[in-house]
Amino acid sequence: MMRSRLVLLSDLWGELDTDWVALYKQALAGEYDVIYFDSRALAGIDLRLQPQEEIHRAFVNGGIDRAAHALVKNDPRGEVFIGCSVGGVIAWRAALQ
């Protein structure tokens, strides 16, 4: 039996806060093939950008659309998407494309 694919999208911190990613992957790996995307990397937002307000502004000012386009271009073919915070918005925008 083929397992469903689950696409996991990070919050605005991306790879800077990934402790939770390992926990999600471990918990979901028995049921799904888990594919992880760093929302910040999909949006092309510099990892050196700080504080949170600046990162949020970068997502709102084009980053969300860039990330959604990149997600569609990567064609993860997920049956299930989990997006944390801005990752949920990116998944929603990608679905509209």
CSV table of N, CA, C and O in Angstrom, one decimal:
chain,number,residue,atom,x,y,z
A,1,MET,N,0.8,-1.2,0.0
A,1,MET,CA,0.0,0.0,0.0
A,1,MET,C,0.9,1.2,0.0
A,1,MET,O,1.8,1.4,0.8
A,2,MET,N,0.6,2.2,-0.9
A,2,MET,CA,1.4,3.4,-1.0
A,2,MET,C,0.9,4.4,0.1
A,2,MET,O,-0.3,4.6,0.3
A,3,ARG,N,1.9,5.0,0.8
A,3,ARG,CA,1.6,5.9,1.8
A,3,ARG,C,1.4,7.3,1.2
A,3,ARG,O,1.9,7.7,0.2
A,4,SER,N,0.5,8.1,1.9
A,4,SER,CA,0.3,9.4,1.5
A,4,SER,C,1.5,10.3,1.8
A,4,SER,O,2.2,10.1,2.8
A,5,ARG,N,1.6,11.4,1.0
A,5,ARG,CA,2.7,12.3,1.3
A,5,ARG,C,2.1,13.5,2.1
A,5,ARG,O,1.0,14.0,1.9
A,6,LEU,N,2.9,13.9,3.1
A,6,LEU,CA,2.5,15.0,3.9
A,6,LEU,C,3.6,16.1,3.8
A,6,LEU,O,4.8,15.8,3.9
A,7,VAL,N,3.2,17.3,3.4
A,7,VAL,CA,4.1,18.4,3.2
A,7,VAL,C,4.0,19.2,4.5
A,7,VAL,O,2.9,19.7,4.8
A,8,LEU,N,5.1,19.5,5.1
A,8,LEU,CA,5.3,20.2,6.3
A,8,LEU,C,6.0,21.5,6.0
A,8,LEU,O,7.1,21.5,5.5
A,9,LEU,N,5.3,22.7,6.3
A,9,LEU,CA,5.9,24.0,6.0
A,9,LEU,C,6.2,24.7,7.3
A,9,LEU,O,5.3,24.8,8.2
A,10,SER,N,7.4,25.3,7.5
A,10,SER,CA,7.8,25.9,8.7
A,10,SER,C,7.0,27.2,8.9
A,10,SER,O,6.4,27.8,8.0
A,11,ASP,N,7.2,27.8,10.1
A,11,ASP,CA,6.8,29.1,10.4
A,11,ASP,C,7.8,30.1,9.9
A,11,ASP,O,8.7,29.8,9.1
A,12,LEU,N,7.7,31.4,10.3
A,12,LEU,CA,8.6,32.4,9.7
A,12,LEU,C,10.1,32.3,10.1
A,12,LEU,O,10.9,32.9,9.5
A,13,TRP,N,10.3,31.5,11.1
A,13,TRP,CA,11.7,31.3,11.6
A,13,TRP,C,12.5,30.3,10.7
A,13,TRP,O,13.7,30.3,10.7
A,14,GLY,N,11.8,29.5,10.0
A,14,GLY,CA,12.4,28.5,9.1
A,14,GLY,C,13.4,27.7,9.8
A,14,GLY,O,13.2,27.2,10.9
A,15,GLU,N,14.6,27.5,9.3
A,15,GLU,CA,15.6,26.6,9.8
A,15,GLU,C,16.2,27.1,11.1
A,15,GLU,O,16.9,26.4,11.8
A,16,LEU,N,15.9,28.3,11.5
A,16,LEU,CA,16.5,28.8,12.7
A,16,LEU,C,15.8,28.2,14.0
A,16,LEU,O,16.3,28.4,15.1
A,17,ASP,N,14.6,27.6,13.8
A,17,ASP,CA,13.9,27.0,14.9
A,17,ASP,C,13.3,25.7,14.4
A,17,ASP,O,12.1,25.6,14.0
A,18,THR,N,14.2,24.6,14.3
A,18,THR,CA,13.7,23.4,13.8
A,18,THR,C,13.6,22.2,14.7
A,18,THR,O,13.3,21.1,14.3
A,19,ASP,N,13.7,22.5,16.0
A,19,ASP,CA,13.5,21.4,17.0
A,19,ASP,C,12.2,20.7,16.8
A,19,ASP,O,12.1,19.5,16.9
A,20,TRP,N,11.1,21.5,16.6
A,20,TRP,CA,9.8,20.9,16.4
A,20,TRP,C,9.7,20.0,15.2
A,20,TRP,O,8.9,19.1,15.1
A,21,VAL,N,10.5,20.3,14.1
A,21,VAL,CA,10.4,19.6,12.9
A,21,VAL,C,10.7,18.1,13.1
A,21,VAL,O,10.0,17.2,12.6
A,22,ALA,N,11.8,17.8,13.8
A,22,ALA,CA,12.1,16.4,14.1
A,22,ALA,C,11.0,15.7,14.9
A,22,ALA,O,10.7,14.5,14.6
A,23,LEU,N,10.4,16.4,15.8
A,23,LEU,CA,9.2,15.8,16.5
A,23,LEU,C,8.1,15.5,15.6
A,23,LEU,O,7.5,14.4,15.7
A,24,TYR,N,7.7,16.4,14.7
A,24,TYR,CA,6.6,16.2,13.8
A,24,TYR,C,7.0,15.0,12.9
A,24,TYR,O,6.1,14.1,12.6
A,25,LYS,N,8.2,15.0,12.3
A,25,LYS,CA,8.6,13.9,11.4
A,25,LYS,C,8.5,12.6,12.1
A,25,LYS,O,8.0,11.6,11.6
A,26,GLN,N,9.0,12.5,13.3
A,26,GLN,CA,9.0,11.3,14.1
A,26,GLN,C,7.6,10.8,14.3
A,26,GLN,O,7.2,9.6,14.2
A,27,ALA,N,6.7,11.7,14.7
A,27,ALA,CA,5.3,11.3,15.0
A,27,ALA,C,4.5,11.0,13.8
A,27,ALA,O,3.7,10.1,13.9
A,28,LEU,N,4.8,11.5,12.6
A,28,LEU,CA,4.1,11.3,11.4
A,28,LEU,C,4.6,10.3,10.5
A,28,LEU,O,4.0,9.8,9.6
A,29,ALA,N,5.9,10.0,10.7
A,29,ALA,CA,6.6,9.1,9.7
A,29,ALA,C,6.0,7.7,9.6
A,29,ALA,O,6.1,7.1,8.6
A,30,GLY,N,5.3,7.2,10.6
A,30,GLY,CA,4.7,5.9,10.6
A,30,GLY,C,3.5,5.9,9.6
A,30,GLY,O,3.1,4.8,9.1
A,31,GLU,N,2.9,7.0,9.4
A,31,GLU,CA,1.7,7.1,8.5
A,31,GLU,C,1.9,7.8,7.2
A,31,GLU,O,1.2,7.5,6.2
A,32,TYR,N,2.9,8.6,7.1
A,32,TYR,CA,3.1,9.5,5.9
A,32,TYR,C,4.6,9.5,5.5
A,32,TYR,O,5.5,9.3,6.3
A,33,ASP,N,4.8,9.8,4.2
A,33,ASP,CA,6.1,10.2,3.7
A,33,ASP,C,6.1,11.7,3.9
A,33,ASP,O,5.4,12.4,3.2
A,34,VAL,N,6.9,12.2,4.8
A,34,VAL,CA,7.0,13.6,5.2
A,34,VAL,C,8.0,14.3,4.4
A,34,VAL,O,9.2,13.9,4.3
A,35,ILE,N,7.6,15.4,3.8
A,35,ILE,CA,8.4,16.3,3.0
A,35,ILE,C,8.4,17.6,3.8
A,35,ILE,O,7.4,18.2,4.0
A,36,TYR,N,9.6,18.2,4.1
A,36,TYR,CA,9.7,19.4,4.9
A,36,TYR,C,10.2,20.5,4.0
A,36,TYR,O,11.1,20.4,3.2
A,37,PHE,N,9.6,21.7,4.1
A,37,PHE,CA,10.1,22.9,3.4
A,37,PHE,C,10.2,24.0,4.4
A,37,PHE,O,9.4,24.3,5.3
A,38,ASP,N,11.3,24.7,4.3
A,38,ASP,CA,11.6,25.9,5.1
A,38,ASP,C,10.9,27.1,4.5
A,38,ASP,O,11.3,27.4,3.3
A,39,SER,N,9.9,27.6,5.1
A,39,SER,CA,9.2,28.7,4.5
A,39,SER,C,10.0,29.9,4.1
A,39,SER,O,9.9,30.6,3.1
A,40,ARG,N,11.0,30.2,5.0
A,40,ARG,CA,11.9,31.3,4.8
A,40,ARG,C,12.7,31.1,3.6
A,40,ARG,O,13.0,32.0,2.8
A,41,ALA,N,13.2,29.9,3.4
A,41,ALA,CA,14.0,29.6,2.2
A,41,ALA,C,13.2,29.7,0.9
A,41,ALA,O,13.6,30.2,-0.1
A,42,LEU,N,11.9,29.1,1.0
A,42,LEU,CA,11.0,29.2,-0.2
A,42,LEU,C,10.8,30.6,-0.6
A,42,LEU,O,10.7,30.9,-1.8
A,43,ALA,N,10.7,31.5,0.4
A,43,ALA,CA,10.4,32.9,0.1
A,43,ALA,C,11.7,33.7,-0.3
A,43,ALA,O,11.6,34.9,-0.7
A,44,GLY,N,12.9,33.1,-0.1
A,44,GLY,CA,14.1,33.8,-0.4
A,44,GLY,C,14.4,34.9,0.6
A,44,GLY,O,15.0,35.9,0.2
A,45,ILE,N,14.1,34.7,1.8
A,45,ILE,CA,14.3,35.7,2.9
A,45,ILE,C,15.6,35.4,3.6
A,45,ILE,O,15.8,34.2,4.1
A,46,ASP,N,16.5,36.3,3.6
A,46,ASP,CA,17.8,36.2,4.2
A,46,ASP,C,17.7,35.7,5.7
A,46,ASP,O,17.0,36.3,6.5
A,47,LEU,N,18.5,34.7,6.0
A,47,LEU,CA,18.4,34.1,7.4
A,47,LEU,C,19.0,35.1,8.4
A,47,LEU,O,18.8,35.0,9.6
A,48,ARG,N,19.8,36.1,7.9
A,48,ARG,CA,20.4,37.1,8.9
A,48,ARG,C,19.4,38.1,9.2
A,48,ARG,O,19.6,38.9,10.2
A,49,LEU,N,18.2,38.2,8.5
A,49,LEU,CA,17.2,39.2,8.8
A,49,LEU,C,16.6,39.0,10.2
A,49,LEU,O,16.2,37.9,10.5
A,50,GLN,N,16.6,40.1,11.0
A,50,GLN,CA,16.1,40.1,12.4
A,50,GLN,C,15.5,41.4,12.6
A,50,GLN,O,15.8,42.4,11.9
A,51,PRO,N,14.6,41.7,13.5
A,51,PRO,CA,13.9,40.9,14.4
A,51,PRO,C,12.6,40.3,13.7
A,51,PRO,O,12.4,40.5,12.5
A,52,GLN,N,11.7,39.8,14.5
A,52,GLN,CA,10.5,39.1,13.9
A,52,GLN,C,9.7,40.1,13.1
A,52,GLN,O,9.1,39.7,12.0
A,53,GLU,N,9.6,41.3,13.5
A,53,GLU,CA,8.8,42.3,12.7
A,53,GLU,C,9.3,42.5,11.3
A,53,GLU,O,8.6,42.6,10.3
A,54,GLU,N,10.6,42.5,11.2
A,54,GLU,CA,11.3,42.6,9.8
A,54,GLU,C,11.0,41.4,9.0
A,54,GLU,O,10.8,41.4,7.8
A,55,ILE,N,11.1,40.2,9.6
A,55,ILE,CA,10.9,39.0,8.9
A,55,ILE,C,9.4,38.9,8.4
A,55,ILE,O,9.2,38.6,7.3
A,56,HIS,N,8.5,39.3,9.3
A,56,HIS,CA,7.1,39.3,9.0
A,56,HIS,C,6.9,40.2,7.8
A,56,HIS,O,6.2,39.9,6.8
A,57,ARG,N,7.5,41.4,7.8
A,57,ARG,CA,7.3,42.4,6.8
A,57,ARG,C,7.8,41.9,5.4
A,57,ARG,O,7.2,42.0,4.4
A,58,ALA,N,8.9,41.1,5.5
A,58,ALA,CA,9.5,40.5,4.3
A,58,ALA,C,8.5,39.5,3.7
A,58,ALA,O,8.4,39.4,2.4
A,59,PHE,N,7.9,38.7,4.5
A,59,PHE,CA,6.9,37.8,4.0
A,59,PHE,C,5.7,38.5,3.4
A,59,PHE,O,5.2,38.1,2.3
A,60,VAL,N,5.2,39.5,4.1
A,60,VAL,CA,4.0,40.2,3.6
A,60,VAL,C,4.3,41.0,2.3
A,60,VAL,O,3.5,41.1,1.4
A,61,ASN,N,5.5,41.5,2.2
A,61,ASN,CA,5.9,42.3,1.0
A,61,ASN,C,6.5,41.5,-0.1
A,61,ASN,O,7.5,41.8,-0.6
A,62,GLY,N,5.8,40.4,-0.4
A,62,GLY,CA,6.2,39.6,-1.6
A,62,GLY,C,6.7,38.2,-1.2
A,62,GLY,O,6.7,37.3,-2.1
A,63,GLY,N,7.1,38.0,0.0
A,63,GLY,CA,7.7,36.7,0.4
A,63,GLY,C,6.7,35.6,0.3
A,63,GLY,O,7.0,34.4,-0.1
A,64,ILE,N,5.5,35.8,0.7
A,64,ILE,CA,4.4,34.8,0.7
A,64,ILE,C,4.2,34.3,-0.7
A,64,ILE,O,4.1,33.1,-1.0
A,65,ASP,N,4.0,35.3,-1.6
A,65,ASP,CA,3.8,34.9,-3.0
A,65,ASP,C,5.0,34.2,-3.7
A,65,ASP,O,4.8,33.2,-4.4
A,66,ARG,N,6.2,34.6,-3.4
A,66,ARG,CA,7.4,33.9,-3.9
A,66,ARG,C,7.4,32.5,-3.3
A,66,ARG,O,7.7,31.6,-4.1
A,67,ALA,N,7.1,32.3,-2.0
A,67,ALA,CA,7.2,31.0,-1.4
A,67,ALA,C,6.1,30.1,-2.0
A,67,ALA,O,6.4,28.9,-2.3
A,68,ALA,N,4.9,30.6,-2.2
A,68,ALA,CA,3.8,29.8,-2.8
A,68,ALA,C,4.2,29.4,-4.2
A,68,ALA,O,4.0,28.2,-4.6
A,69,HIS,N,4.8,30.3,-5.0
A,69,HIS,CA,5.2,30.0,-6.4
A,69,HIS,C,6.3,28.9,-6.3
A,69,HIS,O,6.3,27.9,-7.1
A,70,ALA,N,7.2,29.0,-5.4
A,70,ALA,CA,8.3,28.1,-5.3
A,70,ALA,C,7.8,26.7,-4.9
A,70,ALA,O,8.3,25.7,-5.4
A,71,LEU,N,6.8,26.7,-4.0
A,71,LEU,CA,6.2,25.4,-3.6
A,71,LEU,C,5.5,24.7,-4.7
A,71,LEU,O,5.7,23.5,-4.9
A,72,VAL,N,4.8,25.5,-5.5
A,72,VAL,CA,4.1,24.9,-6.7
A,72,VAL,C,5.2,24.4,-7.7
A,72,VAL,O,5.1,23.3,-8.2
A,73,LYS,N,6.2,25.2,-7.9
A,73,LYS,CA,7.3,24.8,-8.8
A,73,LYS,C,8.0,23.5,-8.4
A,73,LYS,O,8.4,22.7,-9.2
A,74,ASN,N,8.2,23.4,-7.0
A,74,ASN,CA,8.8,22.2,-6.5
A,74,ASN,C,7.9,20.9,-6.6
A,74,ASN,O,8.4,19.8,-6.5
A,75,ASP,N,6.6,21.2,-6.8
A,75,ASP,CA,5.6,20.1,-7.1
A,75,ASP,C,5.8,19.0,-6.0
A,75,ASP,O,6.1,17.8,-6.4
A,76,PRO,N,5.5,19.3,-4.8
A,76,PRO,CA,5.6,18.2,-3.7
A,76,PRO,C,4.5,17.2,-3.8
A,76,PRO,O,4.7,16.1,-3.2
A,77,ARG,N,3.5,17.4,-4.5
A,77,ARG,CA,2.4,16.4,-4.7
A,77,ARG,C,1.9,15.8,-3.3
A,77,ARG,O,1.8,14.6,-3.2
A,78,GLY,N,1.8,16.7,-2.4
A,78,GLY,CA,1.3,16.2,-1.1
A,78,GLY,C,-0.2,16.0,-1.0
A,78,GLY,O,-0.9,16.8,-1.7
A,79,GLU,N,-0.6,15.0,-0.3
A,79,GLU,CA,-2.1,14.9,-0.1
A,79,GLU,C,-2.5,15.6,1.1
A,79,GLU,O,-3.7,16.0,1.2
A,80,VAL,N,-1.6,15.8,2.0
A,80,VAL,CA,-1.9,16.5,3.3
A,80,VAL,C,-0.8,17.6,3.5
A,80,VAL,O,0.4,17.4,3.2
A,81,PHE,N,-1.2,18.8,3.9
A,81,PHE,CA,-0.3,19.9,4.1
A,81,PHE,C,-0.5,20.4,5.5
A,81,PHE,O,-1.6,20.6,6.0
A,82,ILE,N,0.6,20.6,6.2
A,82,ILE,CA,0.6,21.2,7.6
A,82,ILE,C,1.5,22.4,7.5
A,82,ILE,O,2.7,22.3,7.2
A,83,GLY,N,0.9,23.6,7.6
A,83,GLY,CA,1.7,24.8,7.6
A,83,GLY,C,1.6,25.5,8.9
A,83,GLY,O,0.5,25.7,9.4
A,84,CYS,N,2.7,25.8,9.5
A,84,CYS,CA,2.8,26.5,10.8
A,84,CYS,C,2.8,28.0,10.6
A,84,CYS,O,3.8,28.4,9.9
A,85,SER,N,1.9,28.7,11.1
A,85,SER,CA,1.8,30.1,11.0
A,85,SER,C,1.9,30.6,9.5
A,85,SER,O,1.0,30.2,8.7
A,86,VAL,N,2.9,31.3,9.1
A,86,VAL,CA,3.0,31.7,7.7
A,86,VAL,C,3.1,30.6,6.7
A,86,VAL,O,2.7,30.7,5.6
A,87,GLY,N,3.5,29.4,7.2
A,87,GLY,CA,3.5,28.2,6.3
A,87,GLY,C,2.1,27.8,5.9
A,87,GLY,O,1.9,27.3,4.8
A,88,GLY,N,1.2,28.0,6.8
A,88,GLY,CA,-0.2,27.7,6.4
A,88,GLY,C,-0.7,28.7,5.4
A,88,GLY,O,-1.5,28.3,4.4
A,89,VAL,N,-0.3,30.0,5.4
A,89,VAL,CA,-0.7,30.9,4.4
A,89,VAL,C,-0.1,30.6,3.1
A,89,VAL,O,-0.7,30.6,2.0
A,90,ILE,N,1.2,30.2,3.1
A,90,ILE,CA,1.9,29.8,1.9
A,90,ILE,C,1.2,28.6,1.3
A,90,ILE,O,0.9,28.5,0.1
A,91,ALA,N,0.8,27.6,2.1
A,91,ALA,CA,0.1,26.4,1.5
A,91,ALA,C,-1.2,26.8,0.9
A,91,ALA,O,-1.6,26.3,-0.2
A,92,TRP,N,-1.9,27.7,1.6
A,92,TRP,CA,-3.2,28.1,1.0
A,92,TRP,C,-3.0,28.9,-0.3
A,92,TRP,O,-3.8,28.6,-1.3
A,93,ARG,N,-2.1,29.8,-0.4
A,93,ARG,CA,-1.8,30.5,-1.6
A,93,ARG,C,-1.4,29.6,-2.7
A,93,ARG,O,-1.7,29.7,-3.9
A,94,ALA,N,-0.6,28.6,-2.4
A,94,ALA,CA,-0.1,27.6,-3.4
A,94,ALA,C,-1.3,26.8,-3.9
A,94,ALA,O,-1.4,26.5,-5.1
A,95,ALA,N,-2.2,26.5,-3.0
A,95,ALA,CA,-3.4,25.7,-3.4
A,95,ALA,C,-4.3,26.5,-4.4
A,95,ALA,O,-4.9,26.0,-5.3
A,96,LEU,N,-4.3,27.8,-4.2
A,96,LEU,CA,-5.1,28.7,-5.1
A,96,LEU,C,-4.4,28.8,-6.5
A,96,LEU,O,-5.1,29.1,-7.5
A,97,GLN,N,-3.2,28.5,-6.6
A,97,GLN,CA,-2.5,28.5,-7.9
A,97,GLN,C,-2.8,27.2,-8.6
A,97,GLN,O,-2.6,26.9,-9.7
